[in-house]
Short mmCIF file of C-alpha atoms and ligand atoms in Angstrom, two decimals:
data_model
loop_
_atom_site.label_atom_id
_atom_site.label_comp_id
_atom_site.label_asym_id
_atom_site.label_seq_id
_atom_site.Cartn_x
_atom_site.Cartn_y
_atom_site.Cartn_z
CA UNK A 1 28.05 22.40 -7.13
CA UNK A 2 25.63 25.56 -5.69
CA UNK A 3 22.56 23.89 -7.31
CA UNK A 4 23.80 20.77 -4.71
CA UNK A 5 24.66 22.45 -1.59
CA UNK A 6 20.77 24.36 -2.44
CA UNK A 7 19.42 20.99 -2.69
CA UNK A 8 21.02 19.81 0.88
CA UNK A 9 19.84 22.82 2.26
CA UNK A 10 16.83 22.50 1.61
CA UNK A 11 15.95 18.63 2.32
CA UNK A 12 17.19 19.65 5.93
CA UNK A 13 14.85 22.22 6.08
CA UNK A 14 12.29 20.50 4.56
CA UNK A 15 13.16 17.42 7.11
CA UNK A 16 12.62 20.00 9.81
CA UNK A 17 9.69 21.26 8.29
CA UNK A 18 10.89 24.62 7.95
CA UNK A 19 10.57 24.86 4.22
CA UNK A 20 6.60 26.18 3.84
CA UNK A 21 4.79 28.10 1.61
CA UNK A 22 4.55 28.90 -2.22
CA UNK A 23 7.89 28.46 -3.15
CA UNK A 24 7.95 24.58 -2.36
CA UNK A 25 10.53 22.15 -2.89
CA UNK A 26 13.78 23.54 -4.88
CA UNK A 27 14.91 20.05 -6.01
CA UNK A 28 17.88 18.27 -7.71
CA UNK A 29 17.30 19.82 -10.90
CA UNK A 30 16.98 23.41 -9.13
CA UNK A 31 13.23 23.94 -10.41
CA UNK A 32 10.41 24.28 -8.60
CA UNK A 33 8.14 22.13 -11.62
CA UNK A 34 7.36 19.11 -9.94
CA UNK A 35 5.64 16.70 -12.48
CA UNK A 36 2.81 14.48 -10.93
CA UNK A 37 1.00 11.99 -10.89
CA UNK A 38 3.95 9.65 -12.58
CA UNK A 39 3.98 6.22 -12.74
CA UNK A 40 6.71 3.99 -13.69
CA UNK A 41 7.31 0.25 -13.93
CA UNK A 42 9.93 -2.26 -14.67
CA UNK A 43 9.41 -3.47 -18.19
CA UNK A 44 7.50 -2.81 -20.67
CA UNK A 45 4.86 -4.89 -20.98
CA UNK A 46 3.74 -3.20 -17.68
CA UNK A 47 2.44 -0.45 -19.34
CA UNK A 48 -0.79 -1.89 -19.20
CA UNK A 49 -0.13 -2.33 -15.42
CA UNK A 50 0.45 1.60 -15.35
CA UNK A 51 -2.57 1.93 -17.49
CA UNK A 52 -4.76 0.64 -14.48
CA UNK A 53 -2.47 2.23 -11.88
CA UNK A 54 -2.94 5.87 -13.89
CA UNK A 55 -6.84 5.51 -13.54
CA UNK A 56 -6.52 6.09 -9.65
CA UNK A 57 -3.89 8.79 -10.00
CA UNK A 58 -5.53 10.61 -12.25
CA UNK A 59 -8.44 11.03 -10.79
CA UNK A 60 -6.28 12.34 -7.50
CA UNK A 61 -6.27 8.86 -5.45
CA UNK A 62 -3.71 8.09 -3.31
CA UNK A 63 -0.12 6.36 -5.26
CA UNK A 64 -0.46 2.93 -2.91
CA UNK A 65 -3.73 2.11 -4.18
CA UNK A 66 -3.05 3.02 -7.70
CA UNK A 67 -0.05 0.88 -7.68
CA UNK A 68 -1.90 -2.04 -5.46
CA UNK A 69 -4.44 -2.01 -8.36
CA UNK A 70 -1.21 -1.68 -11.26
CA UNK A 71 -0.07 -4.37 -9.87
CA UNK A 72 -2.92 -7.09 -9.80
CA UNK A 73 -3.34 -6.57 -13.83
CA UNK A 74 0.26 -8.28 -13.95
CA UNK A 75 -0.60 -10.59 -11.07
CA UNK A 76 -3.51 -12.07 -12.73
CA UNK A 77 -1.41 -12.54 -16.16
CA UNK A 78 -1.33 -15.79 -16.83
CA UNK A 79 1.15 -15.05 -19.75
CA UNK A 80 3.45 -13.52 -17.10
CA UNK A 81 6.59 -16.63 -16.45
CA UNK A 82 7.71 -14.41 -13.82
CA UNK A 83 4.77 -12.83 -11.02
CA UNK A 84 1.91 -14.40 -9.89
CA UNK A 85 -0.91 -16.82 -11.50
CA UNK A 86 1.51 -18.55 -14.41
CA UNK A 87 4.57 -17.93 -12.78
CA UNK A 88 7.52 -20.53 -12.98
CA UNK A 89 7.86 -22.69 -9.99
CA UNK A 90 10.59 -23.90 -8.10
CA UNK A 91 12.52 -26.64 -8.71
CA UNK A 92 10.18 -28.94 -6.57
CA UNK A 93 7.18 -27.41 -9.06
CA UNK A 94 6.07 -25.34 -6.66
CA UNK A 95 5.20 -21.50 -7.58
CA UNK A 96 6.13 -19.33 -4.62
CA UNK A 97 5.45 -15.60 -4.74
CA UNK A 98 7.45 -12.72 -2.53
CA UNK A 99 5.19 -9.13 -2.62
CA UNK A 100 6.28 -5.79 -1.09
CA UNK A 101 4.80 -2.77 -0.46
CA UNK A 102 6.25 0.73 1.02
CA UNK A 103 4.35 3.72 1.20
CA UNK A 104 4.64 7.63 1.91
CA UNK A 105 5.20 7.30 5.72
CA UNK A 106 7.54 4.94 5.67
CA UNK A 107 5.47 1.88 6.35
CA UNK A 108 6.20 -1.66 5.10
CA UNK A 109 4.69 -4.80 4.72
CA UNK A 110 6.25 -7.83 2.63
CA UNK A 111 5.25 -11.52 2.44
CA UNK A 112 7.86 -14.40 0.99
CA UNK A 113 7.76 -17.71 -0.19
CA UNK A 114 3.60 -17.56 0.19
CA UNK A 115 1.84 -19.96 -1.97
CA UNK A 116 -1.71 -19.83 -3.40
CA UNK A 117 -2.45 -16.32 -3.50
CA UNK A 118 -3.56 -14.07 -6.74
CA UNK A 119 -2.47 -11.21 -5.27
CA UNK A 120 0.40 -11.19 -3.27
CA UNK A 121 0.67 -7.29 -3.00
CA UNK A 122 -2.71 -7.41 -1.18
CA UNK A 123 -1.51 -9.42 1.19
CA UNK A 124 1.52 -7.28 1.93
CA UNK A 125 -0.30 -4.58 2.14
CA UNK A 126 -2.79 -5.87 4.79
CA UNK A 127 0.76 -7.43 6.57
CA UNK A 128 1.23 -3.30 6.50
CA UNK A 129 -1.98 -2.02 7.78
CA UNK A 130 -3.38 -4.77 10.47
CA UNK A 131 -0.49 -6.29 11.65
CA UNK A 132 2.65 -5.30 14.24
CA UNK A 133 5.03 -6.76 11.41
CA UNK A 134 6.76 -5.63 8.41
CA UNK A 135 7.68 -9.77 6.76
CA UNK A 136 5.77 -12.56 7.27
CA UNK A 137 6.60 -15.91 5.41
CA UNK A 138 5.32 -19.12 3.91
CA UNK A 139 3.13 -20.78 6.09
CA UNK A 140 2.12 -17.74 8.29
CA UNK A 141 1.64 -15.83 5.66
CA UNK A 142 -0.62 -18.16 3.57
CA UNK A 143 -2.42 -18.36 6.86
CA UNK A 144 -2.49 -14.86 7.49
CA UNK A 145 -3.95 -14.21 3.89
CA UNK A 146 -6.86 -16.92 4.67
CA UNK A 147 -7.94 -15.11 7.64
CA UNK A 148 -8.03 -12.27 5.82
CA UNK A 149 -10.60 -13.79 3.66
CA UNK A 150 -8.22 -14.32 0.15
CA UNK A 151 -8.59 -17.40 -1.66
CA UNK A 152 -6.52 -20.27 -2.12
CA UNK A 153 -5.86 -20.75 -5.87
CA UNK A 154 -3.69 -22.89 -7.90
CA UNK A 155 -0.90 -20.86 -9.49
CA UNK A 156 1.20 -23.48 -11.40
CA UNK A 157 -0.69 -23.05 -14.75
CA UNK A 158 -0.58 -26.24 -17.41
CA UNK A 159 2.37 -23.96 -19.41
CA UNK A 160 4.04 -23.21 -16.74
CA UNK A 161 4.10 -26.79 -15.18
CA UNK A 162 5.13 -28.00 -18.80
CA UNK A 163 8.24 -25.42 -18.95
CA UNK A 164 9.29 -26.90 -15.38
CA UNK A 165 8.98 -30.77 -17.02
CA UNK A 166 10.97 -30.11 -19.11
CA UNK A 167 13.72 -27.84 -16.64
CA UNK A 168 13.79 -31.56 -14.54
CA UNK A 169 14.92 -33.54 -17.82
CA UNK A 170 18.42 -31.18 -16.96
CA UNK A 171 17.63 -29.42 -13.88
CA UNK A 172 20.81 -26.66 -14.41
CA UNK A 173 19.88 -24.04 -12.16
CA UNK A 174 21.06 -20.72 -14.01
CA UNK A 175 19.94 -17.74 -12.77
CA UNK A 176 22.71 -15.97 -15.31
CA UNK A 177 20.56 -13.46 -18.00
CA UNK A 178 22.51 -13.17 -21.25
CA UNK A 179 22.29 -9.86 -23.22
CA UNK A 180 21.15 -12.74 -26.30
CA UNK A 181 18.42 -14.23 -23.99
CA UNK A 182 17.08 -10.72 -23.40
CA UNK A 183 17.16 -9.81 -27.00
CA UNK A 184 15.68 -12.82 -28.33
CA UNK A 185 12.65 -12.26 -25.56
CA UNK A 186 12.45 -8.55 -26.67
CA UNK A 187 12.15 -9.36 -30.29
CA UNK A 188 9.35 -12.27 -29.50
CA UNK A 189 7.39 -9.37 -27.50
CA UNK A 190 7.34 -7.14 -30.30
CA UNK A 191 5.86 -10.00 -32.38
CA UNK A 192 3.15 -10.35 -29.93
CA UNK A 193 0.22 -8.90 -31.09
CA UNK A 194 -1.35 -6.48 -28.75
CA UNK A 195 -2.88 -8.16 -25.36
CA UNK A 196 -1.10 -10.49 -25.63
CA UNK A 197 2.87 -10.83 -23.58
CA UNK A 198 5.72 -13.05 -23.62
CA UNK A 199 7.31 -13.53 -20.47
CA UNK A 200 8.63 -10.64 -18.51
CA UNK A 201 9.88 -10.42 -15.28
CA UNK A 202 9.47 -8.93 -11.77
CA UNK A 203 6.95 -6.08 -11.61
CA UNK A 204 8.44 -3.24 -9.22
CA UNK A 205 6.18 -0.33 -9.71
CA UNK A 206 6.82 3.46 -8.11
CA UNK A 207 4.21 5.93 -8.33
CA UNK A 208 3.97 9.84 -7.05
CA UNK A 209 0.47 10.95 -6.58
CA UNK A 210 -1.31 14.79 -7.35
CA UNK A 211 -0.69 15.45 -3.95
CA UNK A 212 2.99 14.85 -4.13
CA UNK A 213 3.30 11.59 -2.08
CA UNK A 214 5.58 8.63 -3.32
CA UNK A 215 4.71 4.95 -2.92
CA UNK A 216 6.23 1.85 -4.19
CA UNK A 217 5.25 -1.84 -4.81
CA UNK A 218 7.23 -4.97 -6.17
CA UNK A 219 5.58 -8.38 -6.99
CA UNK A 220 7.24 -11.43 -8.70
CA UNK A 221 7.39 -15.58 -8.69
CA UNK A 222 11.47 -14.99 -8.28
CA UNK A 223 13.89 -17.31 -10.09
CA UNK A 224 12.29 -19.90 -11.98
CA UNK A 225 13.52 -23.30 -10.86
CA UNK A 226 14.93 -21.83 -7.31
CA UNK A 227 15.53 -23.78 -4.67
CA UNK A 228 12.44 -24.73 -2.20
CA UNK A 229 12.49 -21.53 0.46
CA UNK A 230 14.99 -19.11 -2.26
CA UNK A 231 13.73 -15.43 -1.32
CA UNK A 232 15.24 -12.67 -3.50
CA UNK A 233 15.25 -8.97 -3.99
CA UNK A 234 11.89 -8.24 -3.96
CA UNK A 235 10.16 -8.31 -1.07
CA UNK A 236 13.04 -7.00 0.91
CA UNK A 237 12.61 -3.27 2.14
CA UNK A 238 16.13 -1.84 0.69
CA UNK A 239 16.61 -4.61 -1.48
CA UNK A 240 14.08 -4.96 -4.32
CA UNK A 241 12.21 -1.74 -3.21
CA UNK A 242 12.48 1.54 -1.60
CA UNK A 243 10.87 4.78 -0.60
CA UNK A 244 11.68 7.90 1.34
CA UNK A 245 8.76 10.68 0.50
CA UNK A 246 11.07 13.51 1.09
CA UNK A 247 13.71 12.49 -1.54
CA UNK A 248 12.09 9.46 -4.22
CA UNK A 249 11.80 6.40 -4.27
CA UNK A 250 13.46 3.15 -6.42
CA UNK A 251 12.66 -0.88 -7.39
CA UNK A 252 14.33 -3.61 -8.71
CA UNK A 253 14.46 -6.70 -11.28
CA UNK A 254 16.84 -9.03 -11.91
CA UNK A 255 19.20 -11.33 -10.03
CA UNK A 256 18.20 -10.50 -6.94
CA UNK A 257 21.25 -12.06 -4.68
CA UNK A 258 23.08 -9.40 -6.14
CA UNK A 259 20.59 -6.60 -5.47
CA UNK A 260 20.10 -7.82 -1.83
CA UNK A 261 24.65 -7.60 -1.22
CA UNK A 262 24.29 -3.86 -2.66
CA UNK A 263 20.84 -3.25 -0.55
CA UNK A 264 20.20 -1.56 -4.14
CA UNK A 265 17.58 0.66 -3.77
CA UNK A 266 18.36 1.80 -0.51
CA UNK A 267 21.92 2.93 -1.80
CA UNK A 268 19.49 4.35 -4.74
CA UNK A 269 17.44 6.57 -2.72
CA UNK A 270 20.35 7.66 -0.68
CA UNK A 271 22.12 8.76 -3.79
CA UNK A 272 19.49 10.78 -4.43
CA UNK A 273 19.75 12.31 -1.46
CA UNK A 274 22.90 13.49 -1.79
CA UNK A 275 21.50 15.31 -5.50
CA UNK A 276 22.11 12.73 -7.84
CA UNK A 277 19.23 12.56 -10.24
CA UNK A 278 17.35 8.81 -10.63
CA UNK A 279 19.45 7.66 -13.68
CA UNK A 280 22.68 8.64 -12.04
CA UNK A 281 21.74 6.92 -8.80
CA UNK A 282 20.55 3.68 -10.48
CA UNK A 283 23.94 3.82 -12.30
CA UNK A 284 25.74 4.06 -8.70
CA UNK A 285 24.09 0.73 -7.72
CA UNK A 286 24.54 -0.75 -10.98
CA UNK A 287 28.58 0.22 -10.53
CA UNK A 288 28.56 -1.44 -7.48
CA UNK A 289 27.25 -4.77 -8.75
CA UNK A 290 29.93 -4.80 -11.76
CA UNK A 291 32.51 -3.87 -9.26
CA UNK A 292 32.17 -6.37 -6.87
CA UNK A 293 31.47 -9.35 -9.62
CA UNK A 294 34.07 -7.58 -12.28
CA UNK A 295 33.12 -7.77 -15.49
CA UNK A 296 33.48 -10.73 -17.16
CA UNK A 297 30.97 -12.30 -14.50
CA UNK A 298 28.85 -9.53 -14.72
CA UNK A 299 28.49 -9.58 -18.40
CA UNK A 300 25.77 -12.62 -18.03
CA UNK A 301 24.19 -10.91 -14.76
CA UNK A 302 20.97 -8.71 -15.34
CA UNK A 303 19.80 -6.19 -12.51
CA UNK A 304 17.89 -3.50 -13.48
CA UNK A 305 16.77 -0.45 -11.47
CA UNK A 306 13.93 2.45 -12.00
CA UNK A 307 13.76 5.18 -9.58
CA UNK A 308 11.85 8.83 -9.18
CA UNK A 309 12.47 11.84 -7.22
CA UNK A 310 9.98 14.12 -5.39
CA UNK A 311 9.85 15.95 -8.76
CA UNK A 312 8.58 13.50 -10.10
CA UNK A 313 12.03 12.99 -12.97
CA UNK A 314 12.62 9.02 -13.56
CA UNK A 315 15.29 7.36 -14.58
CA UNK A 316 16.81 3.53 -14.91
CA UNK A 317 19.70 1.96 -15.13
CA UNK A 318 20.98 -1.94 -15.74
CA UNK A 319 23.91 -3.97 -16.04
CA UNK A 320 23.53 -5.16 -19.37
CA UNK A 321 21.35 -4.83 -22.43
CA UNK A 322 17.94 -5.50 -22.76
CA UNK A 323 16.03 -4.13 -19.38
CA UNK A 324 13.57 -1.58 -20.17
CA UNK A 325 10.70 0.11 -18.16
CA UNK A 326 7.22 1.42 -18.82
CA UNK A 327 6.38 5.27 -17.47
CA UNK A 328 2.80 6.82 -17.38
CA UNK A 329 2.86 10.90 -17.34
CA UNK A 330 0.26 13.70 -18.12
CA UNK A 331 2.53 13.73 -21.01
CA UNK A 332 1.07 9.97 -21.91
CA UNK A 333 2.41 6.60 -21.84
CA UNK A 334 5.74 5.42 -22.95
CA UNK A 335 8.29 2.58 -22.89
CA UNK A 336 11.84 2.72 -23.13
CA UNK A 337 15.31 1.12 -23.33
CA UNK A 338 17.22 1.70 -19.82
CA UNK A 339 21.12 2.89 -20.39
CA UNK A 340 23.05 0.02 -19.51
CA UNK A 341 26.96 -0.52 -18.06
CA UNK A 342 28.62 -3.35 -20.34
C1 SD4 B 1 14.25 -12.29 -7.83
N1 SD4 B 1 14.34 -10.11 -8.84
O1 SD4 B 1 13.53 -12.84 -7.41
C2 SD4 B 1 13.85 -11.44 -8.67
C3 SD4 B 1 12.98 -11.84 -10.20
C4 SD4 B 1 13.20 -10.87 -10.98
O2 SD4 B 1 13.09 -10.24 -12.86
O3 SD4 B 1 12.90 -9.98 -10.96
N2 SD4 B 1 13.22 -11.50 -12.35
O4 SD4 B 1 16.04 -12.20 -7.60
#
């Protein structure tokens, strides 16, 4: 309780610019030690994206620059069927991508339902940096990207097209994800030879740089075989991504509709502001999803969150078993299975 009160006091003083000098920020765990830099991504295979981001973070680069480079790795990976090139299309066979970024100043930018662009995260960044807006969608987002010199590419790989044609035979849309599905997928991933990956979902990435600044980014091709024009949580600030440089950052993966309904990542950052650890805060968001849906329905519904606080402490939580994440710090790189609620 005392620690919590001290934390709140420090946050308030800090936000008023009153807390200065050697003492620094005394955080949630009550220590002055800040572990930085740190980068964390949804899903273990995104360790390779962390490695790209780490090169920039370790050279005292800016968190946002590191995240953009990291996310490029996954966006360009044809074997990732949930992000960018190689992503599974909507039910009309079109690959549409969603992405957003948020920096240490609270600036943000997003693109939604964007087609033909290999690196939507970079377009989202330019929406933030070069336009008076936060979000561009569809045709307008594409027009902006082309005006900024991005090339038009075909994101539909032969493998994704084949999977879509196969899906057309039943045309059954089922965004529910079962534990068995996730276990099977994780088993396949373990069998992969290094450098090859199986399908592994949306990338949400958070970083704390050496200067102690936080940023976040997210990129996805969304739910496979979604309705044309469908947008999930991933490019929505406060749902798929939220950063508050005084407190922490969070990002999400899973059934976007559920994450939007609880403003998942904003909720998590607010919980951390109130003194919860990243893991505890992620758990609270998961609890809201489960409460809203009921346990029986939630058993077939995956949503996973990761978070980092201003001290560089990381945490994660998911609705059901099967979610994992990748972290890189000065101590090294590791992947971890998230705790889950049901
Ligand atoms: C969406 N949250 O579009 C994304 C999908 C996802 O792992 O995360 N898949 O709803």
